[in-house]
Amino acid sequence: MGQRQVQTFNSAWKFSSEVHSERIVDLPHTWNAEDAFRDGKEYFRGKGTYSRNLYTPQKWQNKQVFLKFEGSNQITRLYVNEQLIGEHPGGYTGFVFDITKALKPGAENELKIEVDNSHNADIPPLDADFNFYGGIYRDLWLITTPKLHFETANEAAGNFLITTPEVSAEKATYKIETRLVNSLSQRISATIEAEIFDPQGNPFKILRKKIRIAPGATEAISFEEELRDPQLWSPARPQLYKAEVRVIADGEILDILISSFGFRWFEADPEKGFFLNGIPLKLIGANRHQDHFGLGNALPNRLHQRDYEMIKEMGANFIRTAHYPQDPEVYRICDELGLLVWSEVPVINDVTASQAYHDVSLRMQREQILQFFNHPSIIMWGHMNEIFIRLVFNNKMTEPEKAAKIKTSVELAGKLEKVTKELDPDRLTVMALHENELYNTSGIADIPDVIGWNLYFGWYSPGLESFGKFLDQQHERYPNRPLFISEYGPGADVRIQTTDPQPWDYSEAYQLKLHRSYLNQVLERDYVFGMAAWNFADFGSSFRQDAMPYINQKGLVNFDRSKKDIYYYYQARLLEEPMIYVAGENFQERYVENAE
Ligand code: ADA
C-alpha cells in the first residue's frame, strides 16, 4: 500500500455559462448535448465555468495534490483560491495540474475551472464534420501523493513508460522508465522497485535500483530486462502483463504506479499485407466518434465499453479513433478485447501558418503518444486527415495563397512525423488522404510510413468499381508503401427501405451494396492491409443535412447504437473469415488449419 490516493472528482460542480443559468452538474459533462441537435450550426460555443470547494485536511501538509483531467474541450483554465494555476489548449488529451502550493491547509478552497470551446484559430481542429462539444466531458481525478513521488504533472499525465524494443516468440526485452520527484526540503535515499506480473497475475521478477535524490530534483530511473517465451498479445489472446513501480524509503512503500503492457510484433508489408506475431491478419474494422444520442461526447465508461464490445462482436479486429485521441478507458478496453488501434490527433481538414497552431499540434501528438504509449493495442499513430480538403473546395483563395497553405501543411506534417518517430520509433505513422493529386504533387504523401485513403466512390464520387482500380493505381504509384483504407461508406437511414438502391437515397440497401462491394474488392487484394468503415455509429455534426438533420448517418449502427442491417452483414461475413475473425479462442489453430 503506497500513500498515493486517486479518486474521481466528478460530483456536484456548480456550472454556468453566458447562456446557461447556474446549476449543479456531475462530470463527465457537456453543455452541447441538446443544442447541437436543436440549433445546428448555431449551437453554443463560448465559455463555461465550473466551480466547487475542496476541503484540505491538515495532514495534507505533507502531500502533493494534483487535479488530473482526462479531457476538456477545448481550452481549460484552472484557478485555486483565485490564483491561476495553469491553462491547457486542446480538447482530446489529458493533463495534470499541481495545486499543492495554492491550497490553504485545514480550510475550504475555491476551485474554478473555465472551459472555452469558441472557435480558436490556434487550436486544431479548425472546422470539421463533427460537433465541438464544450465542457469537462471526461473524468476528473483528485490525486494526493507523498512528497517523494513519481512524477505526475507531466505530458504523460502521470504514466510511466514501458517499451518493448525486441519481441519474438522466443524472447522479448522490455524497458521501464520512471521519473521520481523529491518535493521535500532534504536529500533522501530511496529504493525504486519494478515488479512484473505475468498475464495470469503471478509476480515473476523484481528489479531494484537505489537512488539518492536532492531536494527539489526530478530523476529519471530506468530498468531493462529480458524475458524468455513471452505470452504474446493478439486479438485471439490479448494477454496482458502488469508492471508495478514503487518508491521505498526507510522500509516504507511511499508511492506506487501500475500499468499493464503486452508483447507483440507486427509488420505492414506493401505487397503481402499485415502480419501480427508473424501471422497474416487482414485488419477490418471501423472508425469511431465518441458521442452518443442524448449525451453528446460526455459518455460514461460503460458506454465506451459497450461500443467496443459491439465492434468486437461484429467480428472486427480494428478501430481508428477518428479524429482525436479518445477516452483513456477506450485504449484499456482495446487492450483487453484485442482490437488493434490507429490513434490520431485532430490536425484535420486545414492548417494555418501560425506558429501557435503548429506548436499546439505538436504538443497534442506528444501528449497522445506519452499518455497511451504502453497500450499494445495501438499499432499506428496518425497525424493529418484530408488536410487539403478545405483548400480544394475554396474557390476564393488565390494561387499564391494556396501555395503558401500547401507549404505550411507539408512543413507541419514533417514536424509531426519527426516528433512521432523520436518518441516512438517502433510504431507505424499514418496519414489519411482523399482523392486529389495535391497529395502526390505536394510530397505530403511521402511523409508517413503508411498511406491511408478515405475513399467515397459510389458516394461523393461516382462508380463503385472505380474503388479497386484506384487502389491498383496507387499501389503501382507507391509500390513500397503499405496501403490502408481509412474511410468509406454511404449515409443510411433505417426508415428508408428500397429494392432498387441508388447513391444518395440513404437506404439501408444501398449501404449494404456499397459495403459489400468494397469488402470484396479489398479481400481480393493482399496489398491492402486493412480498412475501416466510416463510421461505427451515426454521430453529431451540426453542419450536416443527411436524411436526419445534424447527424452524419454513415454509421453501421444508429446514434443510439441500435443496429442497422449492415452491422449484421459484417457480422455474418467476418465471423466466417479466418484471416479476420479473431474473437474466438481458436484463431491461430483455425488459421493454421486453413493454411494447410
Ligand atoms: C471525410 C472526413 C470525415 C467524415 C466524412 C464524411 O472523409 O474525413 O470526417 O466527415 O468525410 O462523412 O463526409
XYZ file of N, CA, C and O in Angstrom, residues 29-99:
284
model
N -19.402 16.008 -18.361
C -20.485 16.925 -18.712
C -20.164 17.702 -19.982
O -19.022 18.145 -20.164
N -21.137 17.844 -20.874
C -21.001 18.802 -21.961
C -22.234 19.685 -21.965
O -23.328 19.224 -21.659
N -22.035 20.939 -22.349
C -23.191 21.842 -22.397
C -23.866 21.817 -23.772
O -24.795 22.570 -24.018
N -23.394 20.977 -24.672
C -23.987 20.948 -26.016
C -24.735 19.659 -26.341
O -24.996 19.371 -27.508
N -25.086 18.884 -25.322
C -25.730 17.592 -25.594
C -27.060 17.773 -26.319
O -27.507 16.885 -27.038
N -27.707 18.922 -26.125
C -29.005 19.136 -26.777
C -28.959 20.166 -27.889
O -29.492 19.944 -28.977
N -28.309 21.320 -27.635
C -28.459 22.399 -28.611
C -27.790 22.114 -29.952
O -28.210 22.627 -30.991
N -26.767 21.243 -29.955
C -26.118 20.920 -31.231
C -27.126 20.259 -32.171
O -27.009 20.366 -33.390
N -28.121 19.605 -31.618
C -29.114 18.902 -32.438
C -30.378 19.719 -32.650
O -31.210 19.414 -33.481
N -30.503 20.775 -31.863
C -31.674 21.648 -31.998
C -31.328 22.863 -32.858
O -32.075 23.230 -33.755
N -30.150 23.435 -32.626
C -29.821 24.710 -33.265
C -28.825 24.598 -34.414
O -28.415 25.611 -34.978
N -28.388 23.366 -34.728
C -27.433 23.202 -35.826
C -26.180 24.028 -35.602
O -25.648 24.080 -34.503
N -25.753 24.713 -36.683
C -24.503 25.478 -36.620
C -24.483 26.507 -35.496
O -23.432 26.967 -35.088
N -25.657 26.903 -35.039
C -25.734 27.965 -34.024
C -25.592 27.438 -32.595
O -25.866 28.142 -31.642
N -25.203 26.189 -32.432
C -25.090 25.681 -31.055
C -24.070 26.518 -30.288
O -23.176 27.127 -30.874
N -24.221 26.539 -28.961
C -23.438 27.476 -28.143
C -21.960 27.099 -28.113
O -21.585 26.020 -27.676
N -21.140 28.025 -28.567
C -19.696 27.861 -28.418
C -19.182 29.095 -27.689
O -19.311 30.218 -28.182
N -18.648 28.884 -26.506
C -18.209 30.007 -25.690
C -17.591 29.472 -24.417
O -17.022 28.385 -24.397
N -17.757 30.255 -23.350
C -17.072 29.910 -22.114
C -18.056 29.370 -21.074
O -19.112 29.969 -20.847
N -17.715 28.269 -20.451
C -18.494 27.728 -19.340
C -17.607 27.688 -18.112
O -16.394 27.541 -18.222
N -18.237 27.833 -16.934
C -17.442 27.856 -15.708
C -17.957 26.794 -14.733
O -19.164 26.690 -14.501
N -17.043 26.033 -14.193
C -17.361 25.024 -13.180
C -16.705 25.460 -11.882
O -15.529 25.829 -11.893
N -17.446 25.403 -10.783
C -16.771 25.731 -9.522
C -17.283 24.847 -8.388
O -18.412 24.336 -8.421
N -16.446 24.636 -7.421
C -16.821 23.943 -6.185
C -15.698 24.111 -5.179
O -14.609 24.589 -5.503
N -15.973 23.708 -3.941
C -14.963 23.819 -2.895
C -14.247 22.496 -2.707
O -14.788 21.435 -3.008
N -13.041 22.614 -2.168
C -12.290 21.414 -1.798
C -11.757 21.650 -0.397
O -11.022 22.626 -0.164
N -12.153 20.790 0.520
C -11.647 20.917 1.884
C -10.325 20.159 1.994
O -10.232 18.997 1.610
N -9.292 20.817 2.489
C -7.995 20.151 2.616
C -7.698 19.887 4.087
O -7.478 20.826 4.859
N -7.678 18.619 4.503
C -7.356 18.298 5.890
C -5.928 18.742 6.237
O -5.080 18.800 5.336
N -5.685 19.013 7.500
C -4.348 19.454 7.969
C -3.252 18.510 7.496
O -2.179 18.935 7.077
N -3.553 17.199 7.537
C -2.491 16.220 7.256
C -2.033 16.281 5.793
O -1.012 15.703 5.444
N -2.744 16.996 4.966
C -2.306 17.143 3.571
C -1.076 18.039 3.448
O -0.525 18.193 2.375
N -0.640 18.592 4.572
C 0.567 19.432 4.517
C 1.800 18.649 4.071
O 2.728 19.221 3.545
N 1.780 17.300 4.315
C 2.922 16.516 3.794
C 2.571 15.828 2.497
O 3.136 14.808 2.181
N 1.652 16.372 1.756
C 1.283 15.733 0.481
C 1.444 16.702 -0.674
O 1.430 17.913 -0.492
N 1.544 16.127 -1.880
C 1.375 16.916 -3.097
C -0.041 16.630 -3.577
O -0.507 15.477 -3.503
N -0.691 17.656 -4.102
C -2.091 17.479 -4.526
C -2.208 17.867 -5.995
O -1.726 18.928 -6.413
N -2.848 16.999 -6.768
C -2.957 17.217 -8.206
C -4.412 17.093 -8.672
O -5.183 16.322 -8.100
N -4.752 17.815 -9.728
C -6.015 17.578 -10.421
C -5.678 17.048 -11.801
O -4.910 17.668 -12.541
N -6.266 15.907 -12.131
C -5.978 15.295 -13.425
C -7.243 15.307 -14.290
O -8.279 14.768 -13.910
N -7.123 15.945 -15.444
C -8.218 15.995 -16.420
C -7.937 14.961 -17.501
O -6.844 14.946 -18.058
N -8.939 14.156 -17.840
C -8.738 13.208 -18.954
C -9.048 13.864 -20.295
O -8.578 13.416 -21.331
N -9.857 14.920 -20.245
C -10.189 15.621 -21.487
C -11.223 16.686 -21.191
O -12.178 16.461 -20.440
N -11.000 17.880 -21.768
C -11.878 19.010 -21.502
C -11.768 19.876 -22.751
O -10.655 20.210 -23.167
N -12.901 20.216 -23.351
C -12.851 20.813 -24.690
C -13.188 22.294 -24.658
O -14.287 22.623 -24.284
N -12.292 23.250 -25.143
C -11.022 22.875 -25.666
C -9.863 23.648 -25.022
O -8.755 23.170 -25.053
N -10.157 24.861 -24.454
C -9.126 25.485 -23.616
C -9.608 25.394 -22.175
O -10.773 25.701 -21.891
N -8.728 25.008 -21.279
C -9.124 24.854 -19.876
C -8.205 25.710 -19.015
O -6.988 25.662 -19.183
N -8.824 26.491 -18.125
C -8.028 27.292 -17.180
C -8.465 26.932 -15.774
O -9.662 26.943 -15.474
N -7.481 26.637 -14.921
C -7.818 26.254 -13.550
C -7.371 27.340 -12.574
O -6.222 27.793 -12.631
N -8.280 27.754 -11.704
C -7.969 28.711 -10.636
C -8.210 28.033 -9.292
O -9.218 27.356 -9.111
N -7.268 28.223 -8.362
C -7.477 27.759 -6.993
C -7.340 28.977 -6.097
O -6.320 29.677 -6.153
N -8.354 29.228 -5.296
C -8.401 30.430 -4.448
C -8.038 31.672 -5.257
O -7.196 32.486 -4.849
N -8.637 31.745 -6.433
C -8.497 32.888 -7.356
C -7.126 33.027 -7.988
O -6.873 33.975 -8.724
N -6.266 32.073 -7.744
C -4.926 32.120 -8.369
C -4.933 31.202 -9.599
O -5.374 30.046 -9.517
N -4.478 31.730 -10.734
C -4.442 30.915 -11.953
C -3.343 29.865 -11.818
O -2.174 30.192 -11.639
N -3.724 28.603 -11.929
C -2.747 27.512 -11.784
C -2.166 27.141 -13.141
O -0.984 26.855 -13.273
N -3.016 27.128 -14.153
C -2.496 26.754 -15.470
C -3.587 26.746 -16.518
O -4.775 26.891 -16.210
N -3.132 26.582 -17.758
C -4.052 26.595 -18.899
C -3.646 25.459 -19.821
O -2.451 25.213 -20.003
N -4.623 24.779 -20.397
C -4.294 23.702 -21.337
C -5.093 23.870 -22.629
O -6.316 23.931 -22.600
N -4.387 23.933 -23.775
C -5.094 24.034 -25.045
C -5.330 22.653 -25.651
O -4.479 21.780 -25.564
N -6.486 22.469 -26.279
C -6.743 21.210 -26.969
C -7.675 20.333 -26.172
O -7.513 20.175 -24.962
N -8.646 19.743 -26.867
C -9.745 19.081 -26.166
C -9.626 17.590 -25.968
O -10.515 16.984 -25.393
N -8.556 16.949 -26.446
C -8.641 15.487 -26.533
C -7.523 14.715 -25.860
O -7.475 13.497 -25.959
N -6.622 15.442 -25.202
C -5.595 14.728 -24.441
C -5.737 15.144 -22.974
O -6.353 16.163 -22.662
N -5.128 14.347 -22.104
C -5.242 14.624 -20.677
C -4.156 15.582 -20.206
O -3.184 15.840 -20.913
N -4.328 16.124 -18.999
C -3.311 16.997 -18.415
C -3.528 17.029 -16.907
O -4.617 16.725 -16.419
N -2.445 17.381 -16.208
C -2.482 17.353 -14.748
C -1.932 18.665 -14.224
O -0.901 19.146 -14.696
N -2.622 19.244 -13.251
C -2.096 20.444 -12.600
C -1.724 20.115 -11.155
O -2.479 19.447 -10.455
N -0.576 20.623 -10.730
C -0.159 20.502 -9.336
C -0.747 21.704 -8.604
O -0.402 22.847 -8.912
N -1.639 21.460 -7.645
C -2.314 22.584 -6.977
C -1.826 22.763 -5.535
O -2.367 23.589 -4.783
